[in-house]
Coordinates of C-alpha atoms in Angstrom, one line a residue:
M2 CA 3.3 39.5 46.1
S3 CA 4.1 35.9 46.9
S4 CA 0.8 34.9 47.2
L5 CA -0.6 36.8 43.8
L6 CA 2.9 34.9 42.6
L7 CA 1.1 31.3 43.8
F8 CA -1.7 32.1 42.1
L9 CA -0.1 33.0 38.9
L10 CA 1.7 29.8 39.0
P11 CA 0.1 27.0 38.3
F12 CA -1.9 28.8 34.5
I13 CA 2.1 30.0 34.2
I14 CA 2.9 26.4 33.2
I15 CA 0.3 25.4 31.8
I16 CA 0.3 28.0 29.1
P17 CA 2.1 26.4 26.1
T18 CA 4.6 28.6 25.1
L19 CA 5.5 29.2 21.2
T20 CA 8.8 30.2 21.1
L21 CA 10.7 28.9 17.7
D22 CA 14.1 28.7 18.4
F23 CA 16.5 27.0 15.8
H24 CA 17.1 24.0 15.8
Y25 CA 16.0 20.5 14.0
H26 CA 12.1 19.8 15.7
S27 CA 11.0 16.4 15.8
N28 CA 7.6 15.7 14.1
R29 CA 6.1 15.1 17.8
E30 CA 7.3 18.5 18.5
I31 CA 6.0 20.1 15.1
E32 CA 2.5 18.3 15.6
Q33 CA 2.3 20.5 19.2
Y34 CA 3.7 23.2 18.1
L35 CA 0.9 23.3 15.2
L36 CA -1.7 23.2 17.7
Q37 CA -0.7 25.7 20.3
L38 CA -0.1 27.9 17.8
N39 CA -4.0 27.2 16.4
A40 CA -4.6 27.4 19.7
S41 CA -3.9 30.8 20.6
N42 CA -4.9 31.8 16.8
P43 CA -8.0 30.8 15.3
S44 CA -9.3 33.8 13.8
I45 CA -6.5 33.7 11.8
T46 CA -4.8 29.5 11.5
Y47 CA -6.5 27.0 10.8
L48 CA -5.5 23.2 11.4
Y49 CA -6.1 20.2 9.3
S50 CA -4.6 17.3 8.6
I51 CA -4.5 15.6 4.6
G52 CA -4.6 12.2 6.1
Q53 CA -1.3 9.7 7.3
S54 CA 2.0 8.6 6.3
V55 CA 2.3 5.1 5.7
R56 CA 4.0 4.2 9.3
G57 CA 0.7 6.3 10.7
Q58 CA 1.8 9.8 10.9
Q59 CA -1.3 12.6 10.1
L60 CA 0.2 14.8 7.5
W61 CA -0.1 18.3 9.4
V62 CA -1.5 21.4 6.8
L63 CA -1.7 24.6 8.7
A64 CA -4.4 27.7 6.8
L65 CA -3.5 31.4 7.5
G66 CA -5.5 34.3 6.5
L67 CA -8.7 36.2 7.1
S68 CA -10.9 33.4 6.3
P69 CA -9.0 30.2 7.2
H70 CA -11.3 27.6 7.4
R71 CA -12.4 27.5 4.6
H72 CA -12.1 29.3 0.9
T73 CA -13.3 33.2 0.0
I74 CA -14.4 33.7 -3.1
G75 CA -11.6 35.7 -5.1
I76 CA -9.4 34.8 -2.5
P77 CA -6.6 32.1 -3.5
E78 CA -5.5 29.7 -2.7
F79 CA -2.0 29.2 -1.8
K80 CA 0.6 25.8 -0.8
Y81 CA 3.7 25.6 -0.3
V82 CA 5.4 21.6 0.4
A83 CA 8.1 20.8 2.5
N84 CA 10.5 17.7 3.4
M85 CA 9.4 15.8 0.8
H86 CA 11.9 13.7 1.4
G87 CA 12.9 13.0 4.4
N88 CA 16.7 13.5 4.4
E89 CA 16.1 16.8 2.9
V90 CA 15.3 19.1 6.2
L91 CA 16.2 22.5 6.1
G92 CA 12.1 23.3 4.8
R93 CA 11.0 22.2 7.2
V94 CA 12.4 24.6 9.4
L95 CA 11.9 27.0 7.0
L96 CA 8.7 27.1 6.9
L97 CA 7.9 26.7 10.5
Q98 CA 9.6 30.1 11.0
L99 CA 7.4 31.5 8.7
I100 CA 4.1 30.9 10.2
D101 CA 5.0 32.4 12.6
D102 CA 6.2 35.0 10.7
L103 CA 3.0 35.3 9.4
V104 CA 1.3 34.9 12.5
R105 CA 3.8 37.5 15.2
G106 CA 2.9 39.7 11.7
Y107 CA -0.3 39.8 12.4
R108 CA -1.0 39.6 15.7
N109 CA 1.9 43.7 15.9
N110 CA -0.6 44.7 13.8
E111 CA 2.7 44.7 10.5
T112 CA 1.6 45.7 6.9
W113 CA 2.8 43.5 5.3
S114 CA 1.8 40.3 7.2
L115 CA -1.9 42.3 6.9
Q116 CA -2.0 42.1 2.9
L117 CA -0.5 39.5 2.7
L118 CA -3.3 37.3 5.0
K119 CA -5.6 39.5 3.8
S120 CA -5.3 38.9 0.4
T121 CA -4.8 35.4 0.8
R122 CA -5.2 31.6 2.0
I123 CA -1.9 30.4 2.4
H124 CA -1.0 25.6 3.1
I125 CA 2.3 24.8 4.9
L126 CA 2.7 21.8 4.5
P127 CA 5.6 21.2 7.4
T128 CA 6.5 18.6 6.0
M129 CA 5.4 15.8 3.7
N130 CA 7.4 12.6 4.1
P131 CA 8.0 12.2 8.6
D132 CA 8.4 8.5 8.1
G133 CA 11.0 9.4 6.3
F134 CA 13.0 11.7 8.3
D135 CA 12.5 9.6 11.3
E136 CA 15.1 7.4 9.0
A137 CA 17.4 10.0 8.6
D138 CA 20.9 10.7 8.6
T139 CA 22.6 14.3 9.3
D140 CA 24.7 14.1 6.9
C141 CA 24.6 16.6 3.4
Q142 CA 24.2 14.6 1.0
Y143 CA 23.4 10.9 1.8
T144 CA 20.9 9.7 0.6
Q145 CA 19.2 8.4 3.9
G146 CA 15.9 8.6 4.6
R147 CA 15.6 10.2 1.5
Y148 CA 12.6 7.9 0.8
N149 CA 8.9 6.5 2.4
Y150 CA 8.9 4.0 4.5
N151 CA 7.9 1.9 2.0
G152 CA 12.1 2.5 0.1
I153 CA 9.5 5.1 -1.8
D154 CA 10.8 8.3 -3.5
L155 CA 7.6 9.8 -2.8
N156 CA 8.1 12.6 -5.8
R157 CA 8.4 10.2 -8.2
N158 CA 5.1 8.5 -8.0
F159 CA 2.7 10.6 -8.9
P160 CA 1.2 10.0 -11.8
D161 CA 2.8 11.2 -15.7
A162 CA 1.5 13.8 -16.5
F163 CA 3.1 12.6 -19.9
A164 CA 1.1 9.0 -20.5
G165 CA -1.9 10.2 -21.8
P166 CA -5.5 8.5 -21.8
Q167 CA -4.5 5.3 -24.4
R168 CA -2.8 3.8 -21.0
P169 CA -6.0 4.2 -18.3
Q170 CA -3.3 2.8 -15.1
Q171 CA -1.7 5.9 -14.9
F172 CA -4.8 7.3 -13.5
T173 CA -5.3 4.4 -11.7
E174 CA -4.3 5.7 -7.3
E175 CA -5.0 2.1 -5.4
N176 CA -0.9 1.3 -5.6
R177 CA 0.8 4.8 -4.3
E178 CA 2.0 6.0 -1.8
A179 CA -0.3 6.3 1.0
E180 CA 1.5 10.1 1.4
V181 CA 0.6 11.1 -2.8
R182 CA -2.5 10.1 -2.3
A183 CA -3.4 12.3 0.2
V184 CA -2.0 14.9 -1.8
I185 CA -3.6 14.2 -4.7
G186 CA -6.8 14.4 -2.5
W187 CA -5.8 17.8 -0.9
L188 CA -6.2 18.7 -4.1
R189 CA -9.0 18.0 -5.4
T190 CA -10.4 19.7 -2.2
E191 CA -8.7 23.3 -2.4
S192 CA -8.5 24.9 -6.5
F193 CA -4.5 26.2 -5.5
V194 CA -3.6 28.8 -7.9
L195 CA 0.8 28.8 -7.3
S196 CA 3.0 26.7 -5.3
A197 CA 6.5 25.4 -3.8
N198 CA 8.2 21.9 -3.0
L199 CA 10.3 22.9 -0.8
H200 CA 13.8 20.4 -1.3
G201 CA 18.1 20.9 -0.8
G202 CA 20.7 19.1 -1.9
A203 CA 22.0 22.3 -4.9
L204 CA 21.0 26.0 -5.0
V205 CA 17.7 26.3 -7.7
A206 CA 14.7 27.4 -8.2
S207 CA 13.2 24.3 -11.5
Y208 CA 9.5 24.1 -12.7
P209 CA 7.7 21.5 -15.9
Y210 CA 8.2 19.8 -17.3
D211 CA 10.0 17.5 -15.9
N212 CA 9.1 14.8 -18.8
S213 CA 7.5 14.6 -22.4
N214 CA 6.4 12.3 -24.8
G215 CA 8.9 13.9 -27.9
G216 CA 5.7 15.9 -28.6
S217 CA 5.0 19.7 -29.7
E218 CA 6.6 20.8 -25.8
L219 CA 10.4 19.3 -27.1
V220 CA 11.8 23.2 -27.3
A221 CA 15.6 22.9 -28.2
G222 CA 15.7 19.5 -26.5
A223 CA 14.2 21.4 -23.3
S224 CA 10.2 20.7 -22.6
V225 CA 8.0 23.9 -22.4
A226 CA 5.0 24.4 -20.2
P227 CA 3.0 26.6 -22.7
D228 CA 2.9 28.5 -19.1
N229 CA 6.8 28.8 -19.8
D230 CA 7.1 32.4 -19.2
V231 CA 5.4 32.9 -16.6
F232 CA 7.7 30.2 -14.8
V233 CA 10.7 31.9 -15.8
H234 CA 9.4 34.2 -13.9
L235 CA 8.3 32.8 -10.2
A236 CA 11.4 31.7 -10.8
K237 CA 13.7 34.7 -10.8
M238 CA 10.9 36.5 -9.0
Y239 CA 12.5 34.1 -6.0
S240 CA 16.2 33.3 -6.7
N241 CA 16.2 36.8 -7.4
N242 CA 14.7 37.9 -3.4
H243 CA 16.9 35.2 -2.1
A244 CA 20.6 36.3 -0.5
T245 CA 23.1 33.5 -2.9
M246 CA 20.8 31.5 -4.8
S247 CA 20.3 33.9 -8.3
Q248 CA 24.3 33.5 -8.3
G249 CA 7.9 14.8 -12.6
G250 CA 7.2 14.8 -10.6
M251 CA 5.1 17.5 -8.0
Q252 CA 5.0 20.3 -9.8
D253 CA 4.7 18.7 -13.2
Y254 CA 0.1 16.7 -11.8
N255 CA 0.5 21.0 -9.4
Y256 CA -0.1 22.1 -13.0
V257 CA -0.8 19.3 -15.4
W258 CA -4.5 17.9 -13.1
A259 CA -5.5 21.0 -10.1
Q260 CA -3.9 23.8 -12.7
C261 CA -1.4 25.7 -10.7
L262 CA 1.9 25.8 -11.1
E263 CA 4.7 25.0 -8.7
L264 CA 8.2 25.7 -8.5
T265 CA 10.4 23.0 -7.0
L266 CA 12.8 24.9 -4.8
E267 CA 16.3 23.5 -4.2
V268 CA 16.9 25.6 -1.5
S269 CA 19.7 24.6 0.4
C270 CA 23.3 22.6 -1.3
C271 CA 23.8 21.2 1.6
K272 CA 20.6 18.3 2.2
F273 CA 21.6 18.6 6.7
P274 CA 23.0 21.7 7.7
P275 CA 24.4 22.1 11.2
E276 CA 21.5 23.6 13.0
G277 CA 24.5 26.2 14.2
D278 CA 23.7 27.8 9.9
L279 CA 19.6 27.6 10.7
P280 CA 19.0 31.4 11.5
A281 CA 21.5 33.3 8.7
L282 CA 20.2 30.4 6.0
W283 CA 16.0 32.1 7.2
K284 CA 17.7 35.0 6.7
E285 CA 18.6 34.4 3.3
N286 CA 15.6 33.3 1.8
R287 CA 12.7 35.0 4.2
K288 CA 12.4 37.1 1.3
A289 CA 11.8 35.0 -0.9
L290 CA 9.4 33.0 0.7
L291 CA 7.2 36.0 1.6
A292 CA 8.0 37.2 -2.5
F293 CA 7.0 34.9 -3.9
I294 CA 3.6 33.8 -2.0
Q295 CA 3.4 37.7 -3.7
Q296 CA 3.5 35.8 -7.2
V297 CA -0.2 34.3 -6.5
H298 CA -2.2 37.5 -7.3
L299 CA -0.5 38.1 -10.9
G300 CA -3.1 37.9 -14.3
V301 CA -6.3 37.9 -14.1
K302 CA -9.2 35.7 -12.0
G303 CA -13.1 36.6 -12.6
R304 CA -15.6 34.1 -12.1
V305 CA -18.2 32.4 -15.7
F306 CA -21.9 32.6 -15.9
D307 CA -23.6 30.9 -17.6
G308 CA -26.7 32.3 -19.8
F309 CA -29.1 32.1 -16.1
A310 CA -27.2 34.6 -14.3
V311 CA -25.5 31.6 -12.9
P312 CA -21.9 30.6 -12.0
V313 CA -20.9 27.2 -13.5
H314 CA -17.9 24.8 -13.2
N315 CA -15.9 23.5 -15.5
A316 CA -16.3 26.2 -18.0
V317 CA -12.9 25.9 -19.7
V318 CA -11.0 29.6 -19.8
E319 CA -8.3 29.3 -22.3
V320 CA -5.3 32.4 -23.1
K321 CA -5.3 31.8 -27.7
G322 CA -1.9 30.6 -27.4
R323 CA -1.6 28.6 -24.4
M324 CA -2.7 25.3 -24.6
N325 CA -2.5 23.4 -21.6
M326 CA -2.8 19.6 -21.7
S327 CA -5.3 19.6 -20.1
P328 CA -7.2 23.3 -19.8
F329 CA -8.1 25.4 -17.1
R330 CA -11.2 25.3 -16.0
T331 CA -13.5 26.3 -13.3
N332 CA -14.0 26.2 -9.9
Q333 CA -17.2 24.5 -8.0
H334 CA -18.0 28.2 -7.4
G335 CA -18.0 29.4 -11.3
E336 CA -14.0 30.8 -10.2
Y337 CA -11.2 30.7 -13.0
Y338 CA -7.5 32.1 -12.2
R339 CA -4.7 32.2 -14.8
L340 CA -1.6 33.7 -13.5
L341 CA 0.2 35.8 -16.4
L342 CA 2.3 38.7 -16.4
P343 CA 1.6 42.0 -17.6
G344 CA 0.3 41.8 -21.1
T345 CA -2.5 42.1 -23.8
Y346 CA -4.6 38.1 -24.1
S347 CA -7.3 36.2 -25.5
F348 CA -9.0 34.8 -24.0
T349 CA -11.9 31.8 -24.9
V350 CA -15.0 30.3 -22.5
T351 CA -15.9 27.2 -23.5
Y352 CA -19.5 25.6 -21.7
P353 CA -22.2 23.0 -22.2
G354 CA -25.2 25.1 -24.8
H355 CA -23.4 28.0 -24.3
E356 CA -21.7 30.0 -27.6
V357 CA -17.8 29.8 -27.2
L358 CA -17.2 33.5 -26.2
T359 CA -14.0 35.6 -26.5
E360 CA -12.9 37.7 -25.6
T361 CA -9.4 40.2 -25.9
L362 CA -7.9 41.7 -21.6
N363 CA -5.2 43.7 -21.1
V364 CA -3.5 42.0 -17.7
P365 CA -1.7 44.7 -15.0
Y366 CA 0.6 43.3 -12.7
G367 CA -1.6 43.3 -9.8
P368 CA 1.4 41.9 -6.8
D369 CA 2.3 45.2 -6.3
K370 CA -1.9 45.5 -5.3
Y371 CA -2.0 42.2 -3.5
S372 CA -5.3 41.7 -6.7
A373 CA -5.3 40.0 -9.9
M374 CA -7.1 41.9 -12.6
T375 CA -10.9 40.9 -11.9
H376 CA -12.9 39.5 -14.9
D377 CA -16.2 38.1 -15.7
F378 CA -17.8 36.6 -17.9
L379 CA -21.4 36.0 -18.7
L380 CA -22.0 33.6 -21.1
R381 CA -24.8 33.4 -24.2
R382 CA -27.5 30.2 -24.3
L383 CA -26.6 28.1 -27.7
R384 CA -30.1 28.8 -29.5
T385 CA -30.9 26.0 -31.5
T386 CA -32.2 24.6 -34.9
G387 CA -33.2 20.9 -33.6
R388 CA -30.5 19.6 -32.9
T389 CA -28.7 18.9 -29.7
P390 CA -25.6 20.9 -29.7
V391 CA -22.1 19.8 -29.5
N392 CA -20.9 19.2 -25.7
P393 CA -17.8 21.5 -26.8
I394 CA -15.9 20.3 -23.6
L395 CA -16.0 16.4 -23.8
S396 CA -13.4 14.6 -24.6
I397 CA -11.1 11.0 -24.2
S398 CA -9.1 13.4 -21.8
D399 CA -11.5 15.3 -20.9
Y400 CA -13.2 11.8 -19.6
A401 CA -9.9 10.9 -18.3
L402 CA -8.7 14.5 -16.5
D403 CA -13.0 12.5 -14.3
L404 CA -11.7 9.9 -13.5
E405 CA -8.0 11.0 -12.0
R406 CA -10.7 14.1 -10.3
G407 CA -11.9 10.2 -8.8
G408 CA -14.4 9.9 -11.5
A409 CA -17.5 12.7 -9.9
I410 CA -18.9 13.5 -13.7
T411 CA -19.5 9.9 -16.4
R412 CA -19.1 9.9 -20.0
S413 CA -23.3 8.8 -19.3
R414 CA -24.1 11.7 -16.8
W415 CA -22.3 14.0 -19.4
T416 CA -24.3 13.2 -22.1
G417 CA -27.2 13.6 -18.9
L418 CA -26.4 17.5 -18.7
V419 CA -26.3 18.3 -23.1
V420 CA -29.8 16.6 -23.3
G421 CA -30.6 18.8 -20.2
L422 CA -29.0 22.4 -21.2
S423 CA -30.7 21.4 -25.2
L424 CA -34.1 20.7 -23.7
T425 CA -34.2 23.6 -21.4
A426 CA -32.5 26.1 -24.7
A427 CA -35.4 25.1 -27.3
L428 CA -37.8 25.9 -24.6
W429 CA -36.5 28.9 -23.3
S430 CA -36.4 29.6 -27.8
L431 CA -40.0 29.4 -27.5
I432 CA -40.6 31.7 -24.6
D433 CA -38.4 34.1 -26.4

């Protein structure tokens, strides 16, 4: 027996423990934990960095799902972000515990975990402001550590959604903080559908809009988003599943420019709760965190196909009565996702060179089945009379949106695209 122990001892020493206890892990400890967890569970986890903080610390994200390395058609992308304010620290603990819970549940074949990971790709960023955390004081109310290393409030460093295209400086990034640029770049690489940003200092769920330009969004003094009913539902969903909660910044940017509905969750009155309170705080939030992820399956999803049965990028998918500042568009896979409460809705789909399509859909409640309603839109080519069809999508606001997304499509390229589609349509009309 002693010889067997001597043989096994080296292996016992070098195999890292994945036990996650309740304390405030340093940035280095979080990094090591995520690396170890990813190495031990490569089939359901994928660890990647979206960039670095001002001081060069990696902004690690762990993706979880049955296909964690890349997007799968029909599987919505969800994200949680914590510790944007460096001294609001409970979110770091909650998201690490959530990761541990999901992985352990999957390995134990627990139905709730299997269903979530099968139906959703979940991205978790435990700390957006590691530099601020390093400077944070353990006081419940003070602001030490709130800002990043440059003394900037990251939640107020995103472009103002209400600035408008007449102020092009709002669509540049070079003067924004490293952490903000990292998140903006992240939003370009993934088509997130639903998100939450965990804060501290109160116990409340808030949602867009944070800001206003005094336009039609102002209703009885409040700045109301077109999808206000969905935001209210999401906020109630979290608070009602929380043990006690029911008694312009990043969220607006996510909603307006990235088509991702995001809530800001203030998960503790104390910004830096005593470590002894952490197990109880996790217990209070666990059910709500899981229930909120499941809401990514609200509404309807699908793809838009052109007249050649090819999925198309940048088709506009609008819902009557919900005129978003930036229209919801299909992603590079031709997919759209619209979070909607159960009901009957009129959809309008537009794409250059094609007839405008309007359809009415009866949308059921999807979260209980871990899937939104699936519906594809099939477009018909526009027959021309020798004139170039008007591009139903291009506008000044679209051009500004394109600049914000990196300038991938310029006005001249749009013109070329429309002319090309016109020639193609004319050729097909001769063939027909």
